XYZ file of C-alpha atoms in Angstrom:
382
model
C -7.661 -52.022 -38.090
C -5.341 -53.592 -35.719
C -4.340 -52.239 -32.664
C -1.123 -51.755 -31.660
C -1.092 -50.760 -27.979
C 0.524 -53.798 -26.433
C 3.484 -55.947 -26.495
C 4.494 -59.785 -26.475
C 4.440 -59.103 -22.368
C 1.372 -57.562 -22.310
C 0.248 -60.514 -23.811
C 1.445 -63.030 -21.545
C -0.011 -61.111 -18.763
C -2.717 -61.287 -20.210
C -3.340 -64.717 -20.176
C -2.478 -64.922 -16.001
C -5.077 -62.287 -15.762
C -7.615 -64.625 -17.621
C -6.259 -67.557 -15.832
C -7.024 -66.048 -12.743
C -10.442 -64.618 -13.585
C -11.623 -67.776 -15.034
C -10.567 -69.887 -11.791
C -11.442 -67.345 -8.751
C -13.858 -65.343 -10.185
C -16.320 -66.651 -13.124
C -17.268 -69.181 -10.700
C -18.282 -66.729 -7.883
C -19.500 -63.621 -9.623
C -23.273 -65.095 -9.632
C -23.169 -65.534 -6.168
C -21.519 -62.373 -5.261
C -24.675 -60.233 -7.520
C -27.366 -62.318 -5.472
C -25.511 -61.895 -1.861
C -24.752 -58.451 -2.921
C -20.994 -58.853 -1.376
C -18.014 -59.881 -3.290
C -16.166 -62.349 -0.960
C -13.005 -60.536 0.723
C -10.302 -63.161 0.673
C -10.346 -62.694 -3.688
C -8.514 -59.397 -3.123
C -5.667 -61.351 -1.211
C -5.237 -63.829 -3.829
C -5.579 -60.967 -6.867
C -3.054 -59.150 -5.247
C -0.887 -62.074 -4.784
C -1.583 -62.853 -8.112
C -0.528 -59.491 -9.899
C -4.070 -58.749 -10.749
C -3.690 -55.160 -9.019
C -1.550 -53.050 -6.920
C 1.370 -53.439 -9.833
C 2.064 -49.754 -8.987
C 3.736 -50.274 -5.109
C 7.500 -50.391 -5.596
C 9.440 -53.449 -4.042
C 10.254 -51.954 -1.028
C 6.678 -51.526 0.139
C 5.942 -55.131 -1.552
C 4.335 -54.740 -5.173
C 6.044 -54.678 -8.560
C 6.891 -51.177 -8.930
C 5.376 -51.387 -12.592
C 3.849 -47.893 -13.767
C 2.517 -48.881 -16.952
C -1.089 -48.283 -17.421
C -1.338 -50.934 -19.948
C -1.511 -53.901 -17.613
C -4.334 -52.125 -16.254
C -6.463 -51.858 -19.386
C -5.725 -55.829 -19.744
C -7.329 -56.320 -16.452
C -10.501 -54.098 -17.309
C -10.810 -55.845 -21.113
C -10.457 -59.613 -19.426
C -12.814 -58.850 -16.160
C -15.225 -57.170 -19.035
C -15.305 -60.260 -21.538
C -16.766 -62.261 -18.691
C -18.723 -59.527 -17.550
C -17.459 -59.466 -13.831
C -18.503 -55.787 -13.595
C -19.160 -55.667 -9.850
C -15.466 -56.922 -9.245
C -14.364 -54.954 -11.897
C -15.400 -51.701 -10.219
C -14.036 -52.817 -6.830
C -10.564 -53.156 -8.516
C -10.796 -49.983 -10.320
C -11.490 -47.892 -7.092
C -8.269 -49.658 -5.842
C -6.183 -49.458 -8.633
C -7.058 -46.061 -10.216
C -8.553 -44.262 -6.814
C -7.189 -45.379 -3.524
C -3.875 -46.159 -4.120
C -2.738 -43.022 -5.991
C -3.701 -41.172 -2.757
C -1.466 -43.489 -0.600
C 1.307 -43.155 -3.200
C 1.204 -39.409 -4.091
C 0.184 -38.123 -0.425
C 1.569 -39.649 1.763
C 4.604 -39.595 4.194
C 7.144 -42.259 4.522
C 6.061 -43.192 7.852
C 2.194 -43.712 6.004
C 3.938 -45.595 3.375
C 5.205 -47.971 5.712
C 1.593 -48.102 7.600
C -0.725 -49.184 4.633
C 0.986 -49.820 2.154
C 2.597 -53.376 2.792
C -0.994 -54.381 3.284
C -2.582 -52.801 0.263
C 0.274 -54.671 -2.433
C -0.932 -57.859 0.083
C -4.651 -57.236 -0.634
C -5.076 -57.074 3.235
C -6.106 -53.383 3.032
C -9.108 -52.514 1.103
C -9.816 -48.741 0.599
C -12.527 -46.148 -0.409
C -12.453 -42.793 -0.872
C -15.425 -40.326 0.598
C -16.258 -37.275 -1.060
C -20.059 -36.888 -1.778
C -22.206 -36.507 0.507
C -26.484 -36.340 1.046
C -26.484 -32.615 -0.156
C -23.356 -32.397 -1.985
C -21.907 -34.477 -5.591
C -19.793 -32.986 -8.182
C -19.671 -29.104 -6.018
C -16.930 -30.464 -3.841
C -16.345 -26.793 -1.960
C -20.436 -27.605 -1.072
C -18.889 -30.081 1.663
C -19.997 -29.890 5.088
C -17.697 -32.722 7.207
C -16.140 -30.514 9.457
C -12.532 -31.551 10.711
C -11.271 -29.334 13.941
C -7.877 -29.729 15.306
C -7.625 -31.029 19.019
C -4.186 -31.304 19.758
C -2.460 -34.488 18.157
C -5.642 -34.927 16.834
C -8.266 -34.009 14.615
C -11.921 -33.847 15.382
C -14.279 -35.116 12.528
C -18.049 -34.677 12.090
C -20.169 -35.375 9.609
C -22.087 -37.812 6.826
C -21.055 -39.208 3.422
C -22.946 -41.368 0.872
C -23.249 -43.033 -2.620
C -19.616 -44.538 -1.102
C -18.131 -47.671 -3.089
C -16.548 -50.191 -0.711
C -18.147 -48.247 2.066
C -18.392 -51.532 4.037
C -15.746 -53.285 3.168
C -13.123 -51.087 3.835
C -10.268 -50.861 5.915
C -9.159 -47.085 5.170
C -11.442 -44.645 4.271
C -10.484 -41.602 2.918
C -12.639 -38.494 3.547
C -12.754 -35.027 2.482
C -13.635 -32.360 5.458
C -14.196 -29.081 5.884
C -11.181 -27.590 8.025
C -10.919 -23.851 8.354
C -14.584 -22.475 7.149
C -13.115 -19.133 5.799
C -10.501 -20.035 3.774
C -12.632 -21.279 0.506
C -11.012 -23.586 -1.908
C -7.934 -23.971 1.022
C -10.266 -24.631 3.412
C -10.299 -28.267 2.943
C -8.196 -31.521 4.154
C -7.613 -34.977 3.727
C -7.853 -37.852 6.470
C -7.250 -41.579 6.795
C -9.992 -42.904 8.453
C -9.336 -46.699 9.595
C -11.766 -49.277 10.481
C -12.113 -49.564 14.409
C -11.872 -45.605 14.854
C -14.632 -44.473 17.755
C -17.126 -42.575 16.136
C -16.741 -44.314 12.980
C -20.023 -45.801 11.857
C -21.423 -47.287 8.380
C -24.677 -47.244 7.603
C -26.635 -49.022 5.195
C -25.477 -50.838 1.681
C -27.820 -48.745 -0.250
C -30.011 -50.948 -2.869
C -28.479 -50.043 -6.551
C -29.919 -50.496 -10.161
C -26.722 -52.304 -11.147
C -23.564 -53.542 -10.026
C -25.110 -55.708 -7.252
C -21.596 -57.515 -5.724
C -20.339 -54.410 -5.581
C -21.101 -52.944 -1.942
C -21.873 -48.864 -1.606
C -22.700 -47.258 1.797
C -23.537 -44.531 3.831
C -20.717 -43.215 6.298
C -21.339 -41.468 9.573
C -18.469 -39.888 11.583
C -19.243 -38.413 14.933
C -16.429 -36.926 16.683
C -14.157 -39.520 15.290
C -10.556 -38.378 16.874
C -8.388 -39.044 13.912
C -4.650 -38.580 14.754
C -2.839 -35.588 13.185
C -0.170 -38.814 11.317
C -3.059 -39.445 9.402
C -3.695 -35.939 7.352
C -3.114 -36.966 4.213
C -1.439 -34.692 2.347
C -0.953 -30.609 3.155
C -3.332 -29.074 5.378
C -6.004 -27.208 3.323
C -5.259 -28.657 0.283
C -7.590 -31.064 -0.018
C -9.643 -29.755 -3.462
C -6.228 -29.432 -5.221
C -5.210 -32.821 -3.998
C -8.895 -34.737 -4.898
C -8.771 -32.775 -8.014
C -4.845 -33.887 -9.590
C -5.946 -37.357 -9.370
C -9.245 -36.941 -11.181
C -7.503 -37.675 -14.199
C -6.570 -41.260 -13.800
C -9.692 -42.106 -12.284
C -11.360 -40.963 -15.358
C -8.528 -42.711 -17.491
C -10.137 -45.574 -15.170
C -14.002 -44.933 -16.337
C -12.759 -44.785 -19.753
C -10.741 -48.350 -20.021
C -13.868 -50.015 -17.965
C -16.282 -48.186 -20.842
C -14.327 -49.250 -23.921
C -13.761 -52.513 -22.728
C -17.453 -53.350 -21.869
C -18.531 -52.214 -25.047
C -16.248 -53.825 -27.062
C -17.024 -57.509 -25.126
C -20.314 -56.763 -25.256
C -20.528 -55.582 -28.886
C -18.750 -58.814 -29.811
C -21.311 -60.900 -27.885
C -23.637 -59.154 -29.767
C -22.114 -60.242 -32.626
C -22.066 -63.774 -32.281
C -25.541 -64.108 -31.124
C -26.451 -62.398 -34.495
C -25.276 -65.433 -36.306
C -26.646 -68.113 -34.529
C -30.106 -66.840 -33.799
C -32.654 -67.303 -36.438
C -35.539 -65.407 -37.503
C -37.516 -65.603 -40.981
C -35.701 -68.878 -41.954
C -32.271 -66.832 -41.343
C -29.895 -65.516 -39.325
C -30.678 -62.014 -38.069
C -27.198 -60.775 -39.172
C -28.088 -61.540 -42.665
C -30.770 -58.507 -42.466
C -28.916 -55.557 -43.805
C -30.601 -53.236 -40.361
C -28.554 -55.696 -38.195
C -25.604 -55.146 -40.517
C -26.129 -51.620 -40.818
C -26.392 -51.690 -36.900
C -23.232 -53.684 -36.108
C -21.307 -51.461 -38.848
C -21.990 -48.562 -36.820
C -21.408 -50.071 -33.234
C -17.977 -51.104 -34.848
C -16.651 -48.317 -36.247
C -17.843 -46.190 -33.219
C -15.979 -48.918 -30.673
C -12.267 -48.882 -32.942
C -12.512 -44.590 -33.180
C -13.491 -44.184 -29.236
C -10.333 -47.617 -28.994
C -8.066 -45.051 -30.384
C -8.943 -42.149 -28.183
C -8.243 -44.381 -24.931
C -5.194 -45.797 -26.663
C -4.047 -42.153 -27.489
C -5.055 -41.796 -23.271
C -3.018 -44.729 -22.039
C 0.014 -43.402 -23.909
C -0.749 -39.782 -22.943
C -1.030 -40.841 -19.008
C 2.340 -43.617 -19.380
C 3.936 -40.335 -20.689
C 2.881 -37.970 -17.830
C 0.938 -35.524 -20.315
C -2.738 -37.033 -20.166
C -4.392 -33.871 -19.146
C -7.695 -33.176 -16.976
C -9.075 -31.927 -20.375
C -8.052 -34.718 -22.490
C -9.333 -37.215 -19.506
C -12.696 -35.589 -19.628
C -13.176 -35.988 -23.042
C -12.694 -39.425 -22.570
C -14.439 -39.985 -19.691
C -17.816 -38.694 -21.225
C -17.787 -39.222 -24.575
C -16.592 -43.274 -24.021
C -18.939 -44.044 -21.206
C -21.608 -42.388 -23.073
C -20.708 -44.579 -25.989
C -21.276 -47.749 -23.907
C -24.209 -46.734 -22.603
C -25.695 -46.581 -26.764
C -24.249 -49.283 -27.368
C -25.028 -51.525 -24.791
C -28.555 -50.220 -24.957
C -28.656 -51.561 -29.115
C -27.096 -54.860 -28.291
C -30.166 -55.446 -26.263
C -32.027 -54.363 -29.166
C -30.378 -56.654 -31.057
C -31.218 -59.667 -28.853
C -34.908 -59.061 -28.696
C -36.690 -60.432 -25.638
C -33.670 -62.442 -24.354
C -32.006 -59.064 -23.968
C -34.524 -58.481 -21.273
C -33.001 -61.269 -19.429
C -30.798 -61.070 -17.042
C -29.353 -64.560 -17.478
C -28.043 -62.830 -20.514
C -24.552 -60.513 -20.063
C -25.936 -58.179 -22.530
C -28.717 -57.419 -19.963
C -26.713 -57.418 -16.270
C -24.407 -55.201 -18.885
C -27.327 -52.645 -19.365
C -28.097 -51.844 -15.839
C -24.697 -52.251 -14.620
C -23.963 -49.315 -17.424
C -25.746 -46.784 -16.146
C -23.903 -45.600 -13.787
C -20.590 -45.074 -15.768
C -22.109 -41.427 -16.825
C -22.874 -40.458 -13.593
C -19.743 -41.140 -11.589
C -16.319 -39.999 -11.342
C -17.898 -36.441 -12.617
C -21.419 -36.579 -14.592
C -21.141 -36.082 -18.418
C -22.638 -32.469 -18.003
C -19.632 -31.725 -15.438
C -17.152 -32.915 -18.333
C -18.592 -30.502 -20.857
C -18.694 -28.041 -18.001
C -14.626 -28.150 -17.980
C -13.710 -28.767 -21.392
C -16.156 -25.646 -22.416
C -14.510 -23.458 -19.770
C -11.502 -24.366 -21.255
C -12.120 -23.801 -24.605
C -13.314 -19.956 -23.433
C -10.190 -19.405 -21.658
């Protein structure tokens, strides 16, 4: 079935983006995985390059483009050559940090950070979970106490992507302990900040380039300019952009399984077993038929997504179906393709096999599968 989701300029993009990737990247990404640190300067020359940031208008130095379909070009093309560790750092830019900075903040923020984000010069994370608390955000116990001009943070976060490479951090806290759900706030933490102190890149099953930390703040005096957003709002604000970063989980999801499914493919026909090629057994067939169909029906969901979120209508519901079912798809079907490959799958000088453990994750963050079903079944009882 073809797909119709992009046009004769998507297309053209397309090939910069895989110009780019194959030049600065394809050589690298080995290195990155063993030295578990992707090297900074790429996110200059990405940015430079259009790879991400499209989103900043002119006046702040990016493109001003808001279509989400550039973005799924840059997920498919970093997925064919398996660059997941990059990949990931990109998406927490493009589909994390930088709708905060765009949606939150005040012209005079604008102006601070966001020159040098479209530049690549700013690299961001955003801290929310922490030792004793994941997807039960009102659990958090970073306490933020107004001093003045100033606020007055305490407290640890963890599992944190880019925790050591970044520039801004920034972190949910506790600010008025009786108020509940408005009890809560948004700061910009920046790097030099007293108090301010990363801990260690914690040792992951997958996704080696990609660096994630532990944060400690103690008594970090964070100026009052850099509340992001209205004062005890901070769950409404983290939850309104859940959305596009599980739009995000979803594009990375579909297009890993569909480069990886092709892969598959192709080493079905060439490797030999019996006298034949595998693919001429009708359980590979049978096998790849499935994987197939179950790629182009999840393709169309993510499609329907992208035109949902371009639109303005993609809806926390609609982005939680996607987010679950399609990164629980990869996960199968990343899983089968090492099936498929026998004992080479094992190896991780194979893609299908830095694939599988880089996988795993992609059910567990941006909101475990069981959290999704949590909110679409409340829904559905409304």
């Amino acid at each position: 079935m073809e797909r119709e989701l992009y046009t004769e300029d998507h297309e053209l993009y397309r090939e910069t983006v895989r110009e780019f990737l194959a030049r600065e990247v394809q050589p690298h990404q080995d290195r990155w995985d063993s030295e578990k640190r992707i090297d900074r300067s790429i996110f200059a020359r990405a940015a430079k390059q259009g790879i991400y940031a499209l989103q900043i208008g002119e006046e702040h130095g990016g493109a001003g483009e808001l279509d989400y379909r550039y973005r799924m070009i840059v997920c498919e093309e970093i997925a064919r050559i398996n660059a997941l560790s990059f990949g990931l750092t990109l998406a927490l830019q493009d589909d994390l940090v930088l709708h905060y900075l765009l949606d939150l903040t005040t012209d005079e923020q604008k102006q601070r950070w966001l020159p040098q984000f479209a530049s690549g010069e700013l690299i961001g994370a955003l801290a929310m979970t922490e030792p004793g608390t994941g997807s039960d955000l009102q659990g958090i116990k970073t306490t933020a106490r107004r001093d003045g001009d100033e606020w007055i943070l305490n407290g640890q976060k963890t599992f944190i992507s880019s925790g050591i490479m970044a520039d801004l951090v920034i972190v949910a806290a506790r600010t008025n302990a009786d108020a509940g759900s408005r009890g809560f706030s948004l700061f910009a933490v920046e790097r030099d900040m007293p108090g301010f102190i990363r801990g260690r890149q914690l040792e992951k099953v997958g996704l080696p380039g990609q660096d994630t930390a532990e944060l400690f703040f103690e008594d970090v005096r964070v100026p009052a300019a850099n509340l992001l957003g209205t004062e005890g709002h901070g769950i409404q604000h983290l939850m309104s952009h859940l959305p596009r970063e599980r739009l995000g989980v979803s594009a990375m999801a579909i297009a890993t399984s569909r480069a990886i499914f092709e892969m598959t493919r192709s080493y079905c026909k060439e490797r030999r077993a019996f006298g034949k090629p595998i693919g001429d057994f009708q359980h590979v067939r049978f096998e790849l038929a499935e994987m197939s169909t179950e790629i182009d029906i999840a393709e169309a969901y993510v499609d329907k997504s992208v035109h949902a979120y371009n639109a303005g209508t993609l809806t926390p519901i609609d982005a939680a179906r996607g987010k679950w079912y399609v990164s629980e798809l990869q996960k199968r079907v990343i899983d089968r393709c090492v099936q498929l490959h026998g004992g080479y799958g094992y190896m991780l000088e194979y893609p299908v096999a830095k694939a599988y453990v880089d996988t795993r994750i992609q059910t567990i963050y941006g909101g475990t599968t069981e959290i999704m079903k949590e909110i679409i079944g409340r829904e559905l009882m409304r």
